């Protein structure tokens, strides 16, 4: 079977010799965790200079063979996306704003000197995999099928220049809750020794390298008993940017909400963008601007700041209850999830899961 996308990129389906048995899968899906279980299949598409995208397959998920001199292993030319497929109450499957992921993937590709993937091809790849492995979408509360499209330089060459060969792959992983269940609000550590992204750097690209750089400060946060790290800007070490993989919102007592502006050092989250729209619908004033650590502490102490939450595809909306840094700790509101945080989480997940009307055309039904 070949599903047509463009003449050169028809997908070939390769049969799986030994898919996971139904009863094993059902048992695994009772407690999927995050990032450890994977579905039976994967998408793979090759790119070579001169030839473009070709050799598109939907086949068994399996290890990939890489030459030790593959460029990605040395110079980290790698980008990825994170998105979810949901099981709707009517039994259908749905994606949330997948075109936004396809677009952002190409923004990341350009920054990392990688070839762009036609948006329709990205979307077709994701759709095919979800359709093939739809039995892997867990349907318990808060669960979904996490999709990980990614691309890396596979050319065998140690010279330093953009590679001439790449692989685009999509894998899928059934997911429960990202944070340990029962975590009502997270505690975050302000990193003053490390930054995530510098002006002119790769902060706005979804590349593996950004995550590699965030691991030491993230480990430091865990070591000190916190859940996540929050980064300050690299130039002044003063302005709040984001967490290692989530954007931040600050809620004030006058129905005003602030989120750090997209200055090039912050990842433009699709959850962030969606929440800006939903918050405005609630009649709140949403500003994209700058917010200093000093102001954060002061506003939390005086009670002017009533809530704070982090957001992203993996953890959706998560309350920030406590903040700690070298200059001491402070608590936001009651230290637990505030009303607006809870409401926005319910609204967003309600739309994603087909329990609330999709008035913005954000939901793509697959069948
Ligand atoms: C992926 C990511 C986010 C969240 O983006 P979503 O599109 O909302 O999932 C935020 N910050 C960083 C650094 C990220 O990599």
Short mmCIF file of C-alpha atoms and ligand atoms in Angstrom, two decimals:
data_model
loop_
_atom_site.label_atom_id
_atom_site.label_comp_id
_atom_site.label_asym_id
_atom_site.label_seq_id
_atom_site.Cartn_x
_atom_site.Cartn_y
_atom_site.Cartn_z
CA UNK A 1 0.00 0.00 0.00
CA UNK A 2 1.28 3.48 -0.84
CA UNK A 3 -0.35 6.61 0.56
CA UNK A 4 0.17 9.46 -1.81
CA UNK A 5 1.61 12.76 -0.51
CA UNK A 6 3.77 13.88 -3.38
CA UNK A 7 5.23 11.89 -6.23
CA UNK A 8 8.61 11.36 -4.51
CA UNK A 9 7.33 10.72 -1.03
CA UNK A 10 4.72 8.00 -1.21
CA UNK A 11 4.80 6.06 2.04
CA UNK A 12 5.62 2.38 1.79
CA UNK A 13 4.13 0.26 4.56
CA UNK A 14 6.39 -2.50 5.87
CA UNK A 15 4.71 -5.36 7.69
CA UNK A 16 5.53 -5.90 11.37
CA UNK A 17 6.81 -9.45 11.96
CA UNK A 18 5.89 -9.50 15.66
CA UNK A 19 3.69 -6.71 17.07
CA UNK A 20 3.08 -6.65 20.83
CA UNK A 21 0.27 -9.04 21.79
CA UNK A 22 -3.11 -7.42 22.49
CA UNK A 23 -3.31 -8.52 26.12
CA UNK A 24 0.27 -7.36 26.83
CA UNK A 25 -0.46 -3.94 25.34
CA UNK A 26 -3.70 -3.58 27.29
CA UNK A 27 -1.84 -4.45 30.47
CA UNK A 28 0.98 -1.96 29.73
CA UNK A 29 -1.54 0.79 28.99
CA UNK A 30 -2.99 0.53 32.48
CA UNK A 31 0.06 2.37 33.79
CA UNK A 32 1.92 3.94 30.87
CA UNK A 33 4.18 6.34 32.81
CA UNK A 34 6.06 8.76 30.56
CA UNK A 35 8.58 8.04 27.82
CA UNK A 36 9.36 4.41 28.49
CA UNK A 37 6.72 2.53 26.47
CA UNK A 38 6.66 2.70 22.70
CA UNK A 39 4.18 1.63 20.04
CA UNK A 40 4.83 -1.05 17.39
CA UNK A 41 5.56 1.26 14.46
CA UNK A 42 7.58 4.27 13.33
CA UNK A 43 7.81 6.61 10.35
CA UNK A 44 11.13 7.16 8.65
CA UNK A 45 11.96 9.49 5.74
CA UNK A 46 15.40 10.21 4.28
CA UNK A 47 16.78 13.44 2.88
CA UNK A 48 19.87 13.74 0.73
CA UNK A 49 21.27 16.78 -1.00
CA UNK A 50 20.16 16.84 -4.61
CA UNK A 51 17.43 14.27 -4.07
CA UNK A 52 15.35 15.88 -1.31
CA UNK A 53 12.92 13.83 0.81
CA UNK A 54 12.51 10.22 -0.30
CA UNK A 55 12.24 6.67 0.96
CA UNK A 56 9.25 7.30 3.24
CA UNK A 57 8.23 4.26 5.24
CA UNK A 58 5.72 3.29 7.90
CA UNK A 59 7.28 0.21 9.40
CA UNK A 60 8.12 -1.70 12.57
CA UNK A 61 9.77 0.40 15.27
CA UNK A 62 13.36 -0.80 15.43
CA UNK A 63 16.91 0.38 16.24
CA UNK A 64 18.55 2.50 13.56
CA UNK A 65 22.05 1.81 12.37
CA UNK A 66 24.37 4.80 12.54
CA UNK A 67 27.94 5.15 11.41
CA UNK A 68 30.19 6.33 14.28
CA UNK A 69 31.05 9.36 12.14
CA UNK A 70 27.39 10.36 11.64
CA UNK A 71 27.40 14.14 11.98
CA UNK A 72 24.69 14.29 14.68
CA UNK A 73 26.90 12.36 17.10
CA UNK A 74 29.57 15.05 16.88
CA UNK A 75 27.93 18.41 16.16
CA UNK A 76 24.38 17.82 17.44
CA UNK A 77 22.41 18.79 14.36
CA UNK A 78 19.11 17.53 15.77
CA UNK A 79 15.63 18.99 16.22
CA UNK A 80 12.36 17.56 17.51
CA UNK A 81 8.70 18.18 18.21
CA UNK A 82 6.39 17.02 20.97
CA UNK A 83 2.67 16.57 20.41
CA UNK A 84 -0.17 14.34 21.56
CA UNK A 85 -2.96 12.25 20.08
CA UNK A 86 -6.11 11.99 22.18
CA UNK A 87 -8.98 9.54 22.35
CA UNK A 88 -12.25 11.47 22.15
CA UNK A 89 -15.44 10.40 23.94
CA UNK A 90 -16.95 9.27 20.60
CA UNK A 91 -14.04 6.85 20.16
CA UNK A 92 -12.32 8.89 17.44
CA UNK A 93 -8.72 10.08 17.67
CA UNK A 94 -7.64 13.70 17.46
CA UNK A 95 -4.55 15.90 17.30
CA UNK A 96 -4.23 19.40 18.78
CA UNK A 97 -2.94 22.12 16.40
CA UNK A 98 -0.59 19.75 14.52
CA UNK A 99 -0.01 22.40 11.79
CA UNK A 100 1.62 24.57 14.46
CA UNK A 101 4.07 21.76 15.22
CA UNK A 102 4.78 21.30 11.50
CA UNK A 103 5.52 25.04 11.15
CA UNK A 104 7.68 25.23 14.23
CA UNK A 105 9.63 22.16 13.11
CA UNK A 106 10.70 24.11 10.02
CA UNK A 107 11.60 27.19 12.05
CA UNK A 108 13.87 24.93 14.11
CA UNK A 109 15.24 23.32 10.93
CA UNK A 110 16.22 26.70 9.47
CA UNK A 111 18.04 27.74 12.64
CA UNK A 112 19.99 24.49 12.69
CA UNK A 113 20.88 24.64 8.96
CA UNK A 114 18.74 21.57 8.25
CA UNK A 115 16.37 20.96 5.33
CA UNK A 116 12.73 21.91 5.80
CA UNK A 117 10.11 19.18 5.66
CA UNK A 118 6.95 20.12 3.71
CA UNK A 119 4.22 20.71 6.29
CA UNK A 120 1.85 18.30 4.52
CA UNK A 121 4.48 15.58 4.70
CA UNK A 122 5.02 16.17 8.44
CA UNK A 123 1.25 16.00 9.00
CA UNK A 124 0.79 12.92 6.83
CA UNK A 125 3.60 11.14 8.68
CA UNK A 126 2.03 11.86 12.07
CA UNK A 127 -1.46 10.91 10.87
CA UNK A 128 -0.27 7.61 9.40
CA UNK A 129 1.52 6.57 12.57
CA UNK A 130 -1.36 7.51 14.89
CA UNK A 131 -3.79 5.69 12.64
CA UNK A 132 -1.62 2.58 12.53
CA UNK A 133 -1.00 2.50 16.28
CA UNK A 134 -4.33 3.94 17.46
CA UNK A 135 -4.86 0.91 19.72
CA UNK A 136 -1.95 2.34 21.77
CA UNK A 137 -3.80 5.51 22.81
CA UNK A 138 -4.58 5.04 26.49
CA UNK A 139 -8.05 6.28 27.37
CA UNK A 140 -7.76 6.87 31.08
CA UNK A 141 -8.05 10.37 32.57
CA UNK A 142 -5.09 12.58 31.63
CA UNK A 143 -3.49 9.99 29.35
CA UNK A 144 -2.63 10.34 25.65
CA UNK A 145 -0.31 9.08 22.95
CA UNK A 146 2.79 11.28 22.96
CA UNK A 147 4.28 11.76 19.49
CA UNK A 148 7.90 12.55 18.90
CA UNK A 149 8.80 13.67 15.38
CA UNK A 150 12.53 14.40 15.06
CA UNK A 151 15.28 14.92 12.50
CA UNK A 152 19.04 14.46 12.66
CA UNK A 153 22.14 14.68 10.47
CA UNK A 154 23.11 11.18 9.36
CA UNK A 155 25.89 12.07 6.94
CA UNK A 156 29.17 10.25 7.56
CA UNK A 157 31.51 13.22 7.75
CA UNK A 158 33.54 14.93 10.46
CA UNK A 159 33.98 18.27 8.72
CA UNK A 160 32.09 21.19 10.24
CA UNK A 161 29.31 22.33 7.88
CA UNK A 162 25.61 21.57 7.43
CA UNK A 163 25.25 17.86 6.67
CA UNK A 164 24.10 16.55 3.31
CA UNK A 165 22.04 13.65 4.69
CA UNK A 166 19.25 13.58 7.27
CA UNK A 167 16.67 11.25 8.69
CA UNK A 168 13.19 12.30 9.80
CA UNK A 169 11.55 9.84 12.19
CA UNK A 170 8.31 9.78 14.15
CA UNK A 171 7.88 7.51 17.15
CA UNK A 172 4.95 7.31 19.56
CA UNK A 173 4.80 6.67 23.29
CA UNK A 174 1.70 6.11 25.42
CA UNK A 175 1.78 8.64 28.26
CA UNK A 176 0.12 9.01 31.64
CA UNK A 177 0.78 12.11 33.73
CA UNK A 178 4.15 13.82 33.15
CA UNK A 179 4.72 14.69 36.78
CA UNK A 180 4.34 12.06 39.48
CA UNK A 181 0.64 11.70 40.05
CA UNK A 182 -0.72 13.72 42.92
CA UNK A 183 1.72 16.62 42.44
CA UNK A 184 -0.63 19.56 43.01
CA UNK A 185 1.96 22.33 42.46
CA UNK A 186 5.63 22.21 41.59
CA UNK A 187 8.52 23.81 43.35
CA UNK A 188 11.08 25.47 41.13
CA UNK A 189 14.72 26.39 41.50
CA UNK A 190 16.11 29.61 40.03
CA UNK A 191 19.38 28.83 38.33
CA UNK A 192 21.86 31.64 38.83
CA UNK A 193 24.95 29.75 37.69
CA UNK A 194 23.60 28.55 34.34
CA UNK A 195 21.52 29.98 31.53
CA UNK A 196 19.56 28.12 28.86
CA UNK A 197 19.77 30.42 25.86
CA UNK A 198 21.71 33.51 24.86
CA UNK A 199 20.63 36.27 22.47
CA UNK A 200 21.45 35.08 18.97
CA UNK A 201 21.63 31.48 20.16
CA UNK A 202 19.25 28.55 19.65
CA UNK A 203 16.75 29.19 22.47
CA UNK A 204 13.78 29.53 20.11
CA UNK A 205 14.62 26.30 18.25
CA UNK A 206 13.43 22.95 19.59
CA UNK A 207 16.82 21.28 19.42
CA UNK A 208 18.30 18.56 21.58
CA UNK A 209 21.31 20.75 22.35
CA UNK A 210 19.19 23.14 24.43
CA UNK A 211 18.12 20.22 26.57
CA UNK A 212 21.66 18.93 26.97
CA UNK A 213 22.63 22.34 28.34
CA UNK A 214 19.71 22.32 30.79
CA UNK A 215 20.53 18.98 32.43
CA UNK A 216 23.09 20.18 34.98
CA UNK A 217 20.89 23.00 36.33
CA UNK A 218 17.87 20.63 36.25
CA UNK A 219 19.84 18.05 38.25
CA UNK A 220 20.83 20.80 40.66
CA UNK A 221 17.14 21.64 41.14
CA UNK A 222 16.31 18.00 41.90
CA UNK A 223 19.27 17.67 44.25
CA UNK A 224 17.97 20.63 46.23
CA UNK A 225 14.53 19.06 46.46
CA UNK A 226 12.74 20.97 43.69
CA UNK A 227 10.89 19.71 40.62
CA UNK A 228 12.06 22.04 37.87
CA UNK A 229 14.59 24.74 37.07
CA UNK A 230 13.68 28.25 35.90
CA UNK A 231 16.16 30.16 33.77
CA UNK A 232 17.01 33.85 33.80
CA UNK A 233 18.08 35.76 30.69
CA UNK A 234 21.72 35.30 29.76
CA UNK A 235 22.58 38.97 29.25
CA UNK A 236 21.48 40.55 32.55
CA UNK A 237 20.63 37.48 34.63
CA UNK A 238 17.60 39.38 35.77
CA UNK A 239 14.55 38.56 33.64
CA UNK A 240 12.52 35.37 33.95
CA UNK A 241 12.59 33.30 30.76
CA UNK A 242 11.13 29.80 31.09
CA UNK A 243 11.65 26.34 32.57
CA UNK A 244 13.77 23.71 30.81
CA UNK A 245 10.78 22.63 28.73
CA UNK A 246 7.80 24.76 29.74
CA UNK A 247 6.70 28.39 29.39
CA UNK A 248 5.55 30.48 32.35
CA UNK A 249 2.50 32.66 33.14
CA UNK A 250 2.09 35.08 36.06
CA UNK A 251 -1.41 35.95 37.30
CA UNK A 252 -1.99 39.23 39.21
CA UNK A 253 -4.77 40.32 41.54
CA UNK A 254 -6.17 42.80 38.98
CA UNK A 255 -7.13 40.24 36.27
CA UNK A 256 -3.88 40.84 34.46
CA UNK A 257 -1.68 38.00 33.24
CA UNK A 258 1.91 38.28 32.09
CA UNK A 259 4.05 35.84 30.13
CA UNK A 260 7.64 36.47 29.04
CA UNK A 261 7.75 37.86 25.49
CA UNK A 262 9.24 35.80 22.66
CA UNK A 263 12.53 37.62 22.30
CA UNK A 264 14.37 34.82 20.52
CA UNK A 265 15.69 33.11 23.65
CA UNK A 266 12.35 31.55 24.59
CA UNK A 267 10.72 28.56 22.90
CA UNK A 268 7.41 29.65 21.37
CA UNK A 269 5.14 27.08 23.00
CA UNK A 270 1.91 26.08 21.29
CA UNK A 271 0.35 25.61 24.72
CA UNK A 272 1.51 29.15 25.60
CA UNK A 273 -0.07 30.55 22.44
CA UNK A 274 -3.33 28.66 23.02
CA UNK A 275 -3.54 29.83 26.64
CA UNK A 276 -3.06 33.48 25.63
CA UNK A 277 -6.15 33.12 23.44
CA UNK A 278 -8.17 31.29 26.12
CA UNK A 279 -7.19 33.75 28.87
CA UNK A 280 -8.31 36.70 26.73
CA UNK A 281 -11.59 34.89 26.13
CA UNK A 282 -12.00 34.78 29.91
CA UNK A 283 -11.81 38.57 29.88
CA UNK A 284 -8.31 38.76 31.30
CA UNK A 285 -5.65 41.16 30.05
CA UNK A 286 -2.68 39.22 28.77
CA UNK A 287 0.64 40.98 28.34
CA UNK A 288 3.78 39.60 26.77
CA UNK A 289 6.65 41.39 28.42
CA UNK A 290 9.51 41.24 30.87
CA UNK A 291 9.32 40.19 34.50
CA UNK A 292 12.30 40.27 36.83
CA UNK A 293 13.12 37.78 39.55
CA UNK A 294 13.18 40.68 42.02
CA UNK A 295 9.67 41.78 41.02
CA UNK A 296 8.47 38.19 41.15
CA UNK A 297 9.63 37.84 44.73
CA UNK A 298 8.14 41.20 45.73
CA UNK A 299 4.76 40.54 44.07
CA UNK A 300 4.51 37.08 45.62
CA UNK A 301 5.33 38.53 49.04
CA UNK A 302 2.85 41.43 48.84
CA UNK A 303 0.14 39.18 47.39
CA UNK A 304 -0.10 41.15 44.15
CA UNK A 305 0.89 37.95 42.33
CA UNK A 306 -1.84 35.44 43.07
CA UNK A 307 -0.94 32.51 40.81
CA UNK A 308 1.82 31.26 38.59
CA UNK A 309 1.78 28.32 36.22
CA UNK A 310 4.00 26.54 33.74
CA UNK A 311 2.72 25.05 30.50
CA UNK A 312 3.74 22.74 27.69
CA UNK A 313 2.45 19.74 25.76
CA UNK A 314 3.89 17.14 28.13
CA UNK A 315 2.66 18.53 31.46
CA UNK A 316 -0.16 20.74 30.01
CA UNK A 317 -0.74 23.32 32.80
CA UNK A 318 1.09 22.95 36.10
CA UNK A 319 0.85 25.28 39.08
CA UNK A 320 4.07 26.72 40.48
CA UNK A 321 3.71 26.86 44.24
CA UNK A 322 7.19 27.61 45.48
CA UNK A 323 10.28 29.30 44.12
CA UNK A 324 13.74 28.91 45.60
CA UNK A 325 17.07 30.47 44.73
CA UNK A 326 20.37 31.56 46.23
CA UNK A 327 18.57 34.55 47.79
CA UNK A 328 15.97 32.45 49.60
CA UNK A 329 12.53 30.98 48.98
CA UNK A 330 9.09 32.41 48.42
CA UNK A 331 5.60 30.97 48.07
CA UNK A 332 3.00 31.94 45.50
CA UNK A 333 -0.56 32.33 46.76
CA UNK A 334 -1.42 29.39 48.97
CA UNK A 335 1.41 27.29 47.54
CA UNK A 336 -1.14 25.08 45.79
CA UNK A 337 -2.89 25.33 42.42
CA UNK A 338 -4.93 28.53 42.13
CA UNK A 339 -8.40 28.89 40.66
CA UNK A 340 -7.41 30.32 37.30
CA UNK A 341 -4.65 27.71 36.85
CA UNK A 342 -7.17 24.95 37.46
CA UNK A 343 -9.73 26.55 35.18
CA UNK A 344 -7.31 27.03 32.30
CA UNK A 345 -6.06 23.48 32.63
CA UNK A 346 -9.63 22.19 32.46
CA UNK A 347 -10.51 24.39 29.50
CA UNK A 348 -7.46 23.42 27.48
CA UNK A 349 -7.60 19.71 28.23
CA UNK A 350 -11.37 19.80 27.67
CA UNK A 351 -10.84 21.10 24.13
CA UNK A 352 -7.97 18.69 23.45
CA UNK A 353 -10.00 15.72 24.66
CA UNK A 354 -13.19 16.63 22.83
CA UNK A 355 -15.15 17.34 26.02
CA UNK A 356 -15.54 21.06 25.25
CA UNK A 357 -16.39 22.71 21.91
CA UNK A 358 -13.44 23.51 19.65
CA UNK A 359 -14.30 27.10 18.72
CA UNK A 360 -10.85 27.90 17.30
CA UNK A 361 -10.42 25.06 14.84
CA UNK A 362 -7.56 23.66 16.92
CA UNK A 363 -8.63 20.03 16.85
CA UNK A 364 -7.87 17.73 13.90
CA UNK A 365 -9.98 14.58 13.94
CA UNK A 366 -8.29 11.60 12.36
CA UNK A 367 -11.29 9.42 11.69
C1 LIG B 1 8.57 22.25 23.78
C2 LIG B 1 8.96 23.32 24.72
C3 LIG B 1 8.03 24.14 25.37
C4 LIG B 1 6.54 23.94 25.26
O1 LIG B 1 6.06 23.99 23.96
P1 LIG B 1 4.63 23.37 23.61
O2 LIG B 1 4.46 23.60 22.17
O3 LIG B 1 3.64 24.11 24.43
O4 LIG B 1 4.70 21.94 23.98
C5 LIG B 1 8.49 25.16 26.18
N1 LIG B 1 9.81 25.36 26.37
C6 LIG B 1 10.74 24.59 25.78
C7 LIG B 1 12.16 24.85 26.03
C8 LIG B 1 10.34 23.55 24.93
O5 LIG B 1 11.28 22.78 24.36
#
